[in-house]
Short mmCIF file of C-alpha atoms and ligand atoms in Angstrom, two decimals:
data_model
loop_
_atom_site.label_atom_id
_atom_site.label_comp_id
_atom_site.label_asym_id
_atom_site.label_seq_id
_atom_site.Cartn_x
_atom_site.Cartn_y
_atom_site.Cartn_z
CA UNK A 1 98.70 101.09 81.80
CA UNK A 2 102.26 100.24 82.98
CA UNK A 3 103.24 96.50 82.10
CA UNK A 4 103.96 96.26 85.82
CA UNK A 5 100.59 97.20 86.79
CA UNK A 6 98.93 94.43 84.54
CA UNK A 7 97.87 90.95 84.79
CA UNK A 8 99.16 87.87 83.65
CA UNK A 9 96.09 88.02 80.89
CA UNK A 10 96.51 90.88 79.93
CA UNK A 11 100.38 90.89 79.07
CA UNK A 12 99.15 87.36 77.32
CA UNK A 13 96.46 89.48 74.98
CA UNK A 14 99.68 92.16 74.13
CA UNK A 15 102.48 89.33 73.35
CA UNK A 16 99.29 87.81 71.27
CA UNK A 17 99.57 90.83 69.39
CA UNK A 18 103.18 90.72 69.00
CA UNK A 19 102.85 87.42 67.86
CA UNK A 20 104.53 85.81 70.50
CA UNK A 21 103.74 82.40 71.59
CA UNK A 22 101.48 81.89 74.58
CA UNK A 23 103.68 80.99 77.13
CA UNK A 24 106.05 83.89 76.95
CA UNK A 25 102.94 85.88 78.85
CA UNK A 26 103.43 83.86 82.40
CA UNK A 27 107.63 84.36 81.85
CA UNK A 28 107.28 87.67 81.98
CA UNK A 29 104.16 88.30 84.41
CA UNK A 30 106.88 86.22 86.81
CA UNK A 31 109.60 87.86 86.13
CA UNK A 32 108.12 91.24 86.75
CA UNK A 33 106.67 89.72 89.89
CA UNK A 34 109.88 89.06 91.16
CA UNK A 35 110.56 93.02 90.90
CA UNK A 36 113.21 92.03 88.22
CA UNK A 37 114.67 95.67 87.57
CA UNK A 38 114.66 95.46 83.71
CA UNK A 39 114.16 93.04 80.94
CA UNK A 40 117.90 92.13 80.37
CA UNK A 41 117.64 90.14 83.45
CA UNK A 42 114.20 88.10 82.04
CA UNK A 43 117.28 85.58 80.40
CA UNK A 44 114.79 82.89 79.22
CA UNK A 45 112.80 85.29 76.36
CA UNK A 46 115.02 85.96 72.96
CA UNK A 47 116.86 89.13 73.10
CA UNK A 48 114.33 90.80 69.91
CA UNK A 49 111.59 91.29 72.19
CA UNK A 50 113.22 91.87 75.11
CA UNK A 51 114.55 95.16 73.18
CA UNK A 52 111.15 95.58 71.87
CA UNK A 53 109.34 95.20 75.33
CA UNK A 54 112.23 97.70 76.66
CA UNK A 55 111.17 100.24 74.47
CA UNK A 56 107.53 100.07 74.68
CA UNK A 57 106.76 99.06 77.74
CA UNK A 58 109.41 100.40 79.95
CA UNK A 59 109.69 99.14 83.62
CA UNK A 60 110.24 101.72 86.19
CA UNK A 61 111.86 100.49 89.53
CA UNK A 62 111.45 103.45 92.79
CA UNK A 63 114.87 104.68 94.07
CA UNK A 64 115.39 104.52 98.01
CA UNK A 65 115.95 107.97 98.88
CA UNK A 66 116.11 107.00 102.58
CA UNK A 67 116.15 104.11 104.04
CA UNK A 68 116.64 103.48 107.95
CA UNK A 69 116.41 100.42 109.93
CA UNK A 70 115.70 100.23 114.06
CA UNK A 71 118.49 99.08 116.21
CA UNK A 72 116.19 98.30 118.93
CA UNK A 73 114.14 95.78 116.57
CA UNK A 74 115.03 95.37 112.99
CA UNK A 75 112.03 97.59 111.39
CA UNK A 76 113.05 98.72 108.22
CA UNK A 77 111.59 102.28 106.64
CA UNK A 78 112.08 103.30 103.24
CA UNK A 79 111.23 106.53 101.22
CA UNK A 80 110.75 105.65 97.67
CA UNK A 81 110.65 108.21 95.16
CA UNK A 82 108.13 107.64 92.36
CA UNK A 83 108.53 108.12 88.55
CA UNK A 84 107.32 111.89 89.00
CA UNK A 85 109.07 112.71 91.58
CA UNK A 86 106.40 112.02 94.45
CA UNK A 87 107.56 109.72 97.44
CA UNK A 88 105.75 107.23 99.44
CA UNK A 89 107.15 105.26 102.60
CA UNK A 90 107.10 101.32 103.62
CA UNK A 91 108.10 99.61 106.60
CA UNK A 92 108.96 96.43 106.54
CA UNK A 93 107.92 94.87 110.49
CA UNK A 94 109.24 91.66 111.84
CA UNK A 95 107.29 89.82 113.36
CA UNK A 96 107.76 85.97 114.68
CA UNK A 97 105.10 84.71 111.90
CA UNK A 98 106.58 86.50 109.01
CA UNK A 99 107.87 89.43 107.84
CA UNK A 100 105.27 92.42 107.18
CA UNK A 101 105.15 95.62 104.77
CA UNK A 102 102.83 97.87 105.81
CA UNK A 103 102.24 99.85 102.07
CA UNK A 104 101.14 103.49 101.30
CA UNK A 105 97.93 103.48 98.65
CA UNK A 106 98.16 107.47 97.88
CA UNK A 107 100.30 110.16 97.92
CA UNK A 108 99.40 112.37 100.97
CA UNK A 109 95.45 111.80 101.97
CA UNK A 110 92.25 114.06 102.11
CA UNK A 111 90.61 112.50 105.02
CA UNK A 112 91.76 115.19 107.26
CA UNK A 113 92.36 113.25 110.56
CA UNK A 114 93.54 115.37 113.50
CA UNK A 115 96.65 113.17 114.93
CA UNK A 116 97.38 111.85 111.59
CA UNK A 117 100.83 113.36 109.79
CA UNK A 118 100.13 111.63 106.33
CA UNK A 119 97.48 114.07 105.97
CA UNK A 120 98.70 117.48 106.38
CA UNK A 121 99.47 118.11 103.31
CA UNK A 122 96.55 116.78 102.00
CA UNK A 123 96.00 114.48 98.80
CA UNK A 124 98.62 114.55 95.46
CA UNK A 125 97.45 111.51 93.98
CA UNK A 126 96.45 108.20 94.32
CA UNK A 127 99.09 105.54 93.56
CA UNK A 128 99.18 103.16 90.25
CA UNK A 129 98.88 99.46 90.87
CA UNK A 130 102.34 98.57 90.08
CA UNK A 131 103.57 101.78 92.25
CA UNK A 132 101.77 99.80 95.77
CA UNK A 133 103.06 96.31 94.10
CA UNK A 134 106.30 98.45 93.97
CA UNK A 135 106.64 98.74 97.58
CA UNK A 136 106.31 95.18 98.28
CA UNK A 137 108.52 93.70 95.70
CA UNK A 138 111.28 96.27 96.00
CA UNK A 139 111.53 96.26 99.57
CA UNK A 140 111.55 92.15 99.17
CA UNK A 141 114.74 92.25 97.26
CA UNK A 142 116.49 95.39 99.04
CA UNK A 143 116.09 93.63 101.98
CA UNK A 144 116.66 90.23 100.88
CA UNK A 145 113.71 89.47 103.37
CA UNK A 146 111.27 87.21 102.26
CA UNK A 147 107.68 88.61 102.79
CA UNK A 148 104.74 86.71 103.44
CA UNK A 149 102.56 89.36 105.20
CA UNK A 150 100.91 92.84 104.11
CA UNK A 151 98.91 95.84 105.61
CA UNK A 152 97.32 98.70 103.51
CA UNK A 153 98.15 100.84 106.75
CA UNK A 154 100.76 103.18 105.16
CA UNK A 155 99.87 106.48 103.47
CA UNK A 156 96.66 107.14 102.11
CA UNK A 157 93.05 105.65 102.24
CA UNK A 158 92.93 102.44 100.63
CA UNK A 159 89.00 102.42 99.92
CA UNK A 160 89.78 105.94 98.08
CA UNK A 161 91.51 104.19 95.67
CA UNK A 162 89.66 101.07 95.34
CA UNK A 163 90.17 100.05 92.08
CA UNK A 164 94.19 100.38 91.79
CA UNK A 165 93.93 98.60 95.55
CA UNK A 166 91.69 95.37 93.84
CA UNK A 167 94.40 95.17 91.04
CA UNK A 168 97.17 95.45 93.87
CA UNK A 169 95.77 92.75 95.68
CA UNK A 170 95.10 90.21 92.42
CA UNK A 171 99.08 90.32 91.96
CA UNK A 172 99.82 89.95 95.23
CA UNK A 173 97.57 86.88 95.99
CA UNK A 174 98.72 85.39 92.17
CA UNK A 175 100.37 81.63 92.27
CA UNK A 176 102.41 82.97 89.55
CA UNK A 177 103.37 86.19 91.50
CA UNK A 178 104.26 86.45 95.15
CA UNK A 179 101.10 84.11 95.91
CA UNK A 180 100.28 85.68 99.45
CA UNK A 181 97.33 84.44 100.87
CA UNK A 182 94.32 87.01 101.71
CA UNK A 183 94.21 85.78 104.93
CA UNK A 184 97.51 87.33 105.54
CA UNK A 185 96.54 90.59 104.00
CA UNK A 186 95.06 93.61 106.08
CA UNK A 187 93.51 96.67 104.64
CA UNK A 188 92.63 99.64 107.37
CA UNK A 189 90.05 102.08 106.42
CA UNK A 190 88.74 105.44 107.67
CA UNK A 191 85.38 104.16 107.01
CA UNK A 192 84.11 105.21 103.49
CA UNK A 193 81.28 103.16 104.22
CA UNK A 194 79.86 102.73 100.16
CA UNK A 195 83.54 101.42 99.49
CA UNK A 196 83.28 98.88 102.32
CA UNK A 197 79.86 97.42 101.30
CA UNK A 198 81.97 97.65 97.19
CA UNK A 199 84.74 95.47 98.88
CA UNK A 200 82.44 93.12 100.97
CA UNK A 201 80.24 92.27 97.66
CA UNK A 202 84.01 90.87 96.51
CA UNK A 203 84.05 88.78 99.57
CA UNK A 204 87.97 88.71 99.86
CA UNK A 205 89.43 86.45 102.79
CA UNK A 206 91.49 89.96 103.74
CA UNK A 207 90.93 91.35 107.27
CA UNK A 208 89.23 94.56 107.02
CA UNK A 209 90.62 97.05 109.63
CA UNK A 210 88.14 100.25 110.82
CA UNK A 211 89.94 102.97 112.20
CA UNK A 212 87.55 104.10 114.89
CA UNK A 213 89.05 105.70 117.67
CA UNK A 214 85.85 106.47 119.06
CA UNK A 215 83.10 105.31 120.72
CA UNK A 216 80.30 108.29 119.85
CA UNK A 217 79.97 110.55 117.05
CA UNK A 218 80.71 113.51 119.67
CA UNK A 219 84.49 112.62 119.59
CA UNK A 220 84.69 111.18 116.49
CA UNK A 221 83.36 113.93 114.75
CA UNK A 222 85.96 116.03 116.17
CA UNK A 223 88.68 113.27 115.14
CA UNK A 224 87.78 112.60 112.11
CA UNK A 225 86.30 114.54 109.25
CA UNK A 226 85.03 111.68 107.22
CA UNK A 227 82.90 110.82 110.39
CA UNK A 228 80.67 113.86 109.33
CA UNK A 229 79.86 111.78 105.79
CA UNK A 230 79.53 108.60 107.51
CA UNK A 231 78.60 108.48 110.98
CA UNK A 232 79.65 105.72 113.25
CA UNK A 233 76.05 104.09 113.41
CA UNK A 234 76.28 103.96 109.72
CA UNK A 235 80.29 102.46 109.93
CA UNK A 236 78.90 99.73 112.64
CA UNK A 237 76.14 98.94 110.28
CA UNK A 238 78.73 98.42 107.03
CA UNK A 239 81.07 96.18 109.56
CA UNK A 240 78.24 94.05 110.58
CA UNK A 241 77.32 93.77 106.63
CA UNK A 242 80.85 92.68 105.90
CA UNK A 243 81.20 90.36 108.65
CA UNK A 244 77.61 89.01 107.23
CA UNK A 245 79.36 88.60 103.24
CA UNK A 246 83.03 87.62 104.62
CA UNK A 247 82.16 85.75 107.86
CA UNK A 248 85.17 87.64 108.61
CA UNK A 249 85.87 89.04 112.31
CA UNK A 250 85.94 92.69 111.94
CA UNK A 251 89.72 94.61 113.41
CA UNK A 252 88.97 98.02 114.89
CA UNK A 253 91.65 100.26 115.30
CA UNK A 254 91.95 102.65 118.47
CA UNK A 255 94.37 105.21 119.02
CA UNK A 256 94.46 106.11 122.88
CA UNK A 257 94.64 109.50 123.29
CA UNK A 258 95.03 110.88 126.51
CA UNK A 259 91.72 112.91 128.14
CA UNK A 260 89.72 112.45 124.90
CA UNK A 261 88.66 108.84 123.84
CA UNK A 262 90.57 107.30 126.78
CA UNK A 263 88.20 106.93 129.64
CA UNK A 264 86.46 103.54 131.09
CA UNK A 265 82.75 105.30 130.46
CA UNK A 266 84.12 105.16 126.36
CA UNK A 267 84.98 101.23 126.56
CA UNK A 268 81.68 100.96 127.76
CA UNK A 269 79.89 102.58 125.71
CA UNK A 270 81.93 100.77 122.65
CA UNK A 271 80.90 97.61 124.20
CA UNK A 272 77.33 98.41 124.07
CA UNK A 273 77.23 99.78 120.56
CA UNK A 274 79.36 96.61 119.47
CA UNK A 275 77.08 94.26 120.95
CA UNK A 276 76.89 90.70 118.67
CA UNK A 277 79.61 92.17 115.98
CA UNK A 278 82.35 89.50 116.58
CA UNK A 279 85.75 92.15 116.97
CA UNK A 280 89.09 92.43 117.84
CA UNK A 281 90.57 95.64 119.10
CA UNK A 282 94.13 96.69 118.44
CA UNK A 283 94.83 99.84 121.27
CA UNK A 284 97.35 101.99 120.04
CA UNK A 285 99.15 104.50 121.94
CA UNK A 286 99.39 107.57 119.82
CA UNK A 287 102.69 108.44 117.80
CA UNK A 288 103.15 111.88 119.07
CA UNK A 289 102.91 114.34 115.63
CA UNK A 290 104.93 117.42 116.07
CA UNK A 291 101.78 119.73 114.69
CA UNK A 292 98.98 118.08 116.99
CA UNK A 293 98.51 118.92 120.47
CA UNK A 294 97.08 115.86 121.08
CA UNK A 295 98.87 113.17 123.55
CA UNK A 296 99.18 109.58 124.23
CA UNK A 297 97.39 107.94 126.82
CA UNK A 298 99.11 106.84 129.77
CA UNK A 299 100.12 102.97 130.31
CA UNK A 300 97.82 102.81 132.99
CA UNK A 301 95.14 104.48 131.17
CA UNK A 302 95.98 101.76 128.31
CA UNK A 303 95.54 98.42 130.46
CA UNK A 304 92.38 99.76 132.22
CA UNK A 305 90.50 99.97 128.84
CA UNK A 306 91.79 97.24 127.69
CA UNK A 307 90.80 95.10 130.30
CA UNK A 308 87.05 96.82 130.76
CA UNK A 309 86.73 95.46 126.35
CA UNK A 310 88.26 92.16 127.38
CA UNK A 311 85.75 91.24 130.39
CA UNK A 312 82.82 92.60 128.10
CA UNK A 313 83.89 90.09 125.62
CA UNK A 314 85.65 91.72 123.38
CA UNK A 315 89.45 91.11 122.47
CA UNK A 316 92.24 93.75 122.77
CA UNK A 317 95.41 93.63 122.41
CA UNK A 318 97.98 96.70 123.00
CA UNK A 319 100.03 97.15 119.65
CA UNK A 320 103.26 96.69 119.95
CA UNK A 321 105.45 99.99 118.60
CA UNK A 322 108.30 98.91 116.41
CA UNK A 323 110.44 101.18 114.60
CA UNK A 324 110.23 104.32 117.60
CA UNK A 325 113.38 104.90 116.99
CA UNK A 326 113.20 105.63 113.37
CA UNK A 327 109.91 107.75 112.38
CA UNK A 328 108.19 104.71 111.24
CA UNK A 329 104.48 105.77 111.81
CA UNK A 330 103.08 106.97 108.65
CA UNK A 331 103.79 110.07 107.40
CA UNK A 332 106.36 111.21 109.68
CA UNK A 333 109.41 110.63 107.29
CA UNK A 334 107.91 111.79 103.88
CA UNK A 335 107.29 115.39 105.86
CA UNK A 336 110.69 115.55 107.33
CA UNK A 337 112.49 114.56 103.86
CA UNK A 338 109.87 117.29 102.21
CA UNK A 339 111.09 119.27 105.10
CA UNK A 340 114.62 119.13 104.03
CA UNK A 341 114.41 119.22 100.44
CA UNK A 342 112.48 122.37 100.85
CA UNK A 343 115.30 124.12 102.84
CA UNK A 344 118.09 122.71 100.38
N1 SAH B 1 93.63 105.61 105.81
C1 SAH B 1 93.62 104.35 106.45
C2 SAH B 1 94.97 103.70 106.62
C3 SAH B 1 96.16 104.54 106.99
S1 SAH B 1 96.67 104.88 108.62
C4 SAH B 1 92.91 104.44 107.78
O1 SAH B 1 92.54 105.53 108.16
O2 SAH B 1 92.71 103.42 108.42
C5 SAH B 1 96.86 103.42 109.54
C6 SAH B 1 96.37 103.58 110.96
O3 SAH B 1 97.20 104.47 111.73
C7 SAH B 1 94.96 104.16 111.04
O4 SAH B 1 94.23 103.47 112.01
C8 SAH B 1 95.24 105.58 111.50
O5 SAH B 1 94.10 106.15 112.10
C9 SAH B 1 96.37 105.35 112.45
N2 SAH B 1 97.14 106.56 112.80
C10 SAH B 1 97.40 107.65 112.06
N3 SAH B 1 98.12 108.54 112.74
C11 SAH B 1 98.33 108.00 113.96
C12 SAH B 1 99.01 108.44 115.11
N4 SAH B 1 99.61 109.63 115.17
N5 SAH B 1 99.03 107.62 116.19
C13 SAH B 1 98.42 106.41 116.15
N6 SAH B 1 97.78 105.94 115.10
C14 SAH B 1 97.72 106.73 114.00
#
């Protein structure tokens, strides 16, 4: 395992080894927590095992192969390209209660959805620990933005790589590390339901985010693959479960696409079938993907659902595009960079 991917206990239990002294292990669990880009700059441990550390564990910092920022509002996308090669993309949001990176948790995806870019390639690999930790740290000091919020909404499916996500998230939430609060911390989901009763049993403070863009397994089906291994009685049931372990409201994600899940008759058949699940619904007009016929809904179309879910009880709130101006919905600027490396 990459230094940068462990924690602070476990970098104790190697120094231990080296005969180091116990409190060299939280120096450098901080400094590599502060995305410090090799161990010359850790300048409180003794030059020996800095050069020793150097050569056997190596720290790998991800090169910016692109990086664009919005003129209209400040969002910031970077390409990163991975120690093989591979390349994942962040975007750093900012919003009045803190800055936000939204993180990729694979390379590519398998889950097949139709409007979704980050999956048309399908699935390369799933990302290391310190390769998602990566993203947040390395944006943190490109920037020079201080971040205090994060969303697993980038590329990949989070619950498909569970166990590199839990490490991710122990680093992140670490006093000695960037100590971010679960409570600030999203994680969205395609709805691997076994994974989301795995997670729940953890009982993390983290918001758990269902991408469900449907109200009946009719649509959904045809939406989303992963629908056909789970269906969307089964996904209710899991959210209720987690909301029972967590006591934690339950986000659902919506993307309004025009003619298909769009209608009033689908609000009200969500608010039936979410009946006593406390929810929040965040509508999102559809990023337009070059390869997908499929269209946003119109503003209109937008408000009326919106407000048929919010006099059924249910809140919804219209999500805010940032970053229109510079591909920053997922997916969209690993193809085109693929795109244009392939044509070089
Ligand atoms: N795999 C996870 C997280 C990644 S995508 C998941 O499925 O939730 C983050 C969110 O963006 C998901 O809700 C996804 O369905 C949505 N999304 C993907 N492509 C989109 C598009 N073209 N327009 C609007 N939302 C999209």
């Amino acid at each position: 395992m990459k230094i940068q991917s462990m924690n602070c206990a476990q970098i104790s239990s190697l120094l231990k080894e080296m005969g180091q002294p116990a409190f060299r292990a939280k120096q450098v669990f901080s400094w590599l927590q502060k995305g410090a880009g090799s161990y010359d700059e850790m300048t409180n441990l003794p030059k020996d095992l800095r050069e020793i550390l150097a050569k056997e564990y190596p720290i790998y910092v991800p090169k910016a192969v692109r990086k664009q920022t919005s003129a209209r509002d400040g969002t910031v996308k970077y390409l990163w390209e991975l120690e093989d090669g591979n390349c994942v993309e962040t975007v750093l949001m900012r919003y009045r209660y803190g800055n936000t990176v939204c993180v990729s948790s694979e390379v590519g995806c398998r889950m097949g959805c139709a409007f979704c870019a980050s999956t048309l390639g399908g699935l390369v690999r799933k990302l290391e620990p310190h390769e998602i930790l990566g993203q947040v740290l390395f944006t943190q000091k490109d920037s020079g933005l201080p971040v205090s919020h994060i969303v697993l909404m980038g590329i990949g499916e989070p619950l498909d790589n569970l166990d590199n996500v839990l490490r991710f998230l122990e680093l992140v939430n670490d006093p000695a590390g960037l100590n971010i609060s679960m409570r600030h911390i999203s994680l969205s989901t395609c709805g691997l339901v076994p994974k989301i009763d795995e997670l729940a049993a953890k009982k993390l403070q983290l918001t758990l985010s269902v991408s469900l863009h449907a109200p009946n397994d009719e649509i959904r089906n045809r939406l989303m693959p992963v629908n056909r291994a789970y269906p969307s009685e089964e996904l209710l049931e899991a959210c209720r479960r987690y909301y029972a372990a967590t006591n934690r409201r339950i986000s659902f994600e919506y993307a309004m696409i025009d003619g298909v899940n769009d209608r009033p008759r689908d609000a009200k058949e969500l608010l039936r079938r979410l009946q006593g699940l406390p929810a929040h619904f965040n509508l999102i007009p559809l990023n337009h993907v070059e390869e997908s016929p499929l269209r946003p809904s119109s503003r209109e179309a937008i408000a009326a659902f919106q407000k048929i879910l919010e006099d059924g009880g249910v809140t919804a709130t219209v999500r805010r595009s940032l970053g229109g101006d510079i591909d920053a919905s997922c997916g969209q600027l690993r193809k085109k960079y693929q795109k244009q490396t392939e044509s070089k």
